[in-house]
Short mmCIF file of C-alpha atoms in Angstrom, two decimals:
data_model
loop_
_atom_site.label_atom_id
_atom_site.label_comp_id
_atom_site.label_asym_id
_atom_site.label_seq_id
_atom_site.Cartn_x
_atom_site.Cartn_y
_atom_site.Cartn_z
CA MET A 226 -7.33 14.50 18.91
CA VAL A 227 -4.24 14.42 16.12
CA PHE A 228 -4.99 16.15 13.11
CA LEU A 229 -3.98 13.35 9.67
CA LYS A 230 -4.36 13.87 6.16
CA ASP A 231 -6.87 15.59 4.30
CA GLY A 232 -8.36 17.24 8.18
CA GLU A 233 -9.59 13.55 9.29
CA MET A 234 -8.58 13.08 13.14
CA SER A 235 -7.43 10.32 14.70
CA GLU A 236 -9.44 9.27 17.45
CA PHE A 237 -6.39 7.69 19.15
CA PRO A 238 -4.08 10.72 20.34
CA VAL A 239 -0.17 10.04 20.35
CA GLY A 240 0.59 11.18 23.39
CA ALA A 241 -2.06 9.25 25.60
CA ALA A 242 -0.80 6.06 23.56
CA ALA A 243 2.95 6.60 24.83
CA LEU A 244 1.74 7.07 28.32
CA GLU A 245 0.02 4.13 28.62
CA GLY A 246 2.18 1.59 27.11
CA GLY A 247 0.99 1.74 23.42
CA ALA A 248 -2.01 0.04 23.88
CA MET A 249 -4.35 3.05 22.46
CA HIS A 250 -1.76 2.81 19.51
CA ASN A 251 -1.77 -0.26 19.16
CA THR A 252 -5.86 -0.66 18.67
CA ALA A 253 -5.30 2.17 15.82
CA ALA A 254 -2.51 0.73 14.02
CA LEU A 255 -4.43 -2.10 13.94
CA ARG A 256 -6.34 -0.56 11.41
CA TYR A 257 -3.91 -0.06 8.79
CA LEU A 258 -3.06 -4.26 8.64
CA ASP A 259 -4.78 -4.85 5.22
CA GLU A 260 -3.07 -1.13 4.00
CA LEU A 261 0.19 -2.66 5.02
CA PHE A 262 0.04 -5.69 3.22
CA ARG A 263 -1.29 -4.52 0.31
CA TYR A 264 1.83 -2.27 0.25
CA ALA A 265 3.82 -5.19 1.05
CA MET A 266 2.50 -7.31 -1.56
CA VAL A 267 3.75 -4.69 -3.94
CA LEU A 268 7.17 -4.70 -2.22
CA THR A 269 7.48 -8.53 -2.19
CA ARG A 270 5.71 -10.18 -4.32
CA SER A 271 4.83 -13.00 -2.53
CA ARG A 272 2.10 -13.84 0.24
CA THR A 273 4.01 -15.22 2.71
CA ASP A 274 6.87 -12.48 2.70
CA ALA A 275 4.26 -9.77 2.62
CA GLU A 276 2.97 -11.61 5.79
CA ASP A 277 6.65 -11.99 7.43
CA LEU A 278 6.97 -8.38 6.42
CA VAL A 279 3.94 -6.54 7.80
CA GLN A 280 4.51 -8.85 10.94
CA GLU A 281 8.10 -7.56 11.47
CA ALA A 282 7.33 -4.07 10.39
CA TYR A 283 4.37 -4.26 13.28
CA VAL A 284 6.69 -5.48 16.03
CA ARG A 285 9.35 -3.02 14.84
CA GLY A 286 6.73 -0.32 15.42
CA LEU A 287 5.41 -1.40 18.68
CA LYS A 288 8.85 -1.53 19.73
CA ALA A 289 9.46 2.17 18.94
CA ILE A 290 5.97 3.23 19.30
CA GLY A 291 6.89 5.35 22.26
CA SER A 292 9.52 7.57 20.25
CA LEU A 293 6.44 8.74 18.06
CA ARG A 294 5.69 12.52 18.46
CA PRO A 295 2.23 13.89 19.56
CA ASP A 296 1.87 15.24 15.75
CA SER A 297 2.47 12.52 13.62
CA ASN A 298 0.60 10.88 11.35
CA LEU A 299 0.29 6.94 12.26
CA LYS A 300 -0.40 5.41 9.16
CA SER A 301 2.98 7.21 7.47
CA TRP A 302 4.62 5.82 10.00
CA LEU A 303 3.97 2.42 9.81
CA PHE A 304 4.06 2.84 5.92
CA THR A 305 7.72 3.88 6.30
CA ILE A 306 8.47 1.44 9.30
CA LEU A 307 7.19 -0.83 6.58
CA ARG A 308 9.35 -0.13 3.65
CA ASN A 309 12.63 0.31 5.19
CA THR A 310 12.18 -3.31 6.78
CA TRP A 311 11.83 -4.22 3.06
CA LEU A 312 15.06 -2.69 2.42
CA ASN A 313 17.06 -4.04 5.20
CA GLN A 314 15.90 -7.25 4.23
CA LEU A 315 16.61 -6.12 0.83
CA ARG A 316 20.09 -5.50 1.56
CA GLN A 317 20.67 -8.95 3.90
CA VAL A 318 19.19 -11.31 1.39
CA ARG A 319 19.96 -9.71 -2.10
CA ALA A 320 17.27 -11.79 -3.68
CA ALA A 321 15.63 -11.42 -6.63
CA PRO A 322 12.08 -10.46 -6.59
CA ARG A 323 9.18 -13.17 -6.83
CA ILE A 324 5.29 -13.52 -8.73
CA ILE A 325 3.03 -12.35 -6.43
CA GLU A 326 -0.19 -14.21 -5.64
CA LEU A 327 -3.42 -12.49 -6.13
CA ASP A 328 -6.36 -13.00 -4.49
CA THR A 329 -9.47 -14.10 -6.22
CA ASP A 330 -11.57 -13.88 -3.91
CA GLU A 331 -12.04 -10.58 -2.73
CA GLY A 332 -14.42 -9.83 -5.94
CA THR A 333 -17.12 -12.53 -4.26
CA ALA A 334 -17.91 -9.52 -1.75
CA ASP A 335 -18.26 -7.15 -4.66
CA LEU A 336 -20.35 -9.55 -6.04
CA ALA A 337 -23.07 -10.08 -3.24
CA VAL A 338 -23.20 -6.44 -2.91
CA ALA A 339 -23.57 -5.72 -6.14
CA THR A 340 -26.92 -7.92 -6.97
CA SER A 341 -28.37 -5.19 -9.08
CA LYS A 342 -25.48 -5.25 -11.71
CA ASP A 343 -25.92 -7.39 -15.35
CA PRO A 344 -23.52 -10.15 -14.91
CA HIS A 345 -22.04 -9.84 -18.06
CA ALA A 346 -21.23 -6.18 -16.51
CA LEU A 347 -19.87 -7.83 -13.12
CA TYR A 348 -18.18 -10.37 -15.23
CA VAL A 349 -16.49 -7.60 -17.28
CA GLU A 350 -15.30 -5.32 -14.30
CA ALA A 351 -13.41 -8.14 -13.00
CA GLN A 352 -11.89 -9.14 -16.36
CA GLU A 353 -10.70 -5.16 -16.37
CA ARG A 354 -9.73 -5.37 -12.81
CA ASP A 355 -7.22 -8.06 -13.00
CA LEU A 356 -6.08 -7.21 -16.48
CA VAL A 357 -5.01 -3.70 -14.79
CA ARG A 358 -3.50 -5.76 -11.89
CA GLU A 359 -1.49 -7.85 -14.09
CA ALA A 360 -0.77 -4.22 -15.72
CA ILE A 361 0.89 -2.88 -12.77
CA LEU A 362 2.72 -6.11 -11.98
CA LEU A 363 4.65 -5.60 -15.14
CA LEU A 364 5.82 -2.42 -14.33
CA PRO A 365 9.65 -1.53 -13.18
CA LEU A 366 9.15 -1.21 -8.82
CA GLU A 367 9.64 1.93 -8.67
CA PHE A 368 6.77 2.60 -10.94
CA ARG A 369 4.17 -0.20 -9.05
CA GLU A 370 5.43 1.19 -5.57
CA ILE A 371 4.15 4.80 -6.70
CA ILE A 372 0.96 3.79 -7.99
CA LEU A 373 -0.10 1.49 -5.69
CA LEU A 374 0.73 4.34 -3.02
CA ARG A 375 -1.37 7.20 -4.81
CA GLU A 376 -3.88 5.38 -6.38
CA TYR A 377 -4.88 2.16 -4.08
CA GLU A 378 -3.83 3.20 -0.61
CA GLU A 379 -4.62 7.49 -1.54
CA LEU A 380 -1.63 8.95 0.10
CA SER A 381 -1.43 12.33 -0.54
CA TYR A 382 1.97 13.48 -2.75
CA GLN A 383 3.62 14.79 0.49
CA GLU A 384 3.45 11.41 2.62
CA ILE A 385 4.43 9.49 -0.44
CA ALA A 386 7.69 11.71 -0.98
CA SER A 387 8.34 11.21 2.72
CA LEU A 388 7.86 7.55 2.85
CA LEU A 389 10.26 7.36 -0.30
CA ASP A 390 12.36 10.31 0.98
CA CYS A 391 12.72 12.34 -2.59
CA PRO A 392 10.96 15.99 -2.99
CA ALA A 393 7.08 15.90 -4.21
CA GLY A 394 7.71 16.90 -7.59
CA THR A 395 9.60 13.85 -7.89
CA VAL A 396 6.77 12.07 -6.98
CA MET A 397 4.61 14.19 -9.22
CA SER A 398 7.00 13.26 -12.48
CA SER A 399 7.41 9.32 -11.22
CA LEU A 400 3.72 9.37 -11.12
CA ALA A 401 3.02 10.46 -14.57
CA ARG A 402 5.36 8.09 -15.96
CA ALA A 403 4.08 5.35 -13.76
CA ARG A 404 0.70 6.04 -15.45
CA SER A 405 1.95 6.77 -18.76
CA LYS A 406 3.76 2.66 -19.14
CA LEU A 407 0.54 1.56 -17.36
CA ARG A 408 -1.28 3.17 -19.94
CA ALA A 409 0.54 2.10 -22.87
CA LEU A 410 0.19 -1.30 -21.37
CA LEU A 411 -3.30 -1.34 -20.90
CA LEU A 412 -3.90 0.27 -24.59
CA ASN A 413 -3.64 -2.93 -26.60
CA VAL A 414 -5.73 -5.18 -24.13
CA LEU A 415 -8.41 -2.95 -23.07
CA PRO A 416 -11.35 -2.10 -25.08
CA VAL A 417 -12.11 1.48 -25.81
#
């Protein structure tokens, strides 16, 4: 067993995966595809580019799976590969960021599950969620990225610091500034 963040254990031991050609790790890596895609969407702001980025990162991860240490955190490792792949693409293309596509279908499952809620309350929640997403998209990339990693992907400060290659204190101060900017954007929009 490999210990991950917050005492969580992976049922896919790294050493065994490397010995078996990565088959077990391939299965474990698939668990993180949705999270990698969400992160890629924030970075690229384009559904197609995000899909390509996740695919490229996954291919690179598969090629390097043998070099993964037995005590490694697979999720953080994959996020690092994705971010480095994106940075490499930015260096090559030097293109301006594009507008992100938001999936409106993801709220449909929530509606089916939350049938006991008042329809008006469901509508208000959906509107607030959309306003928060739009406000996050208005933030500069460094703040969008750090909010996504902490609030949506629930990575620890240390995991984010490792991913962004900076001290944990920088992560905390950047996150505080990002939350402050987000709060300021939402102050005029959301009811108190």
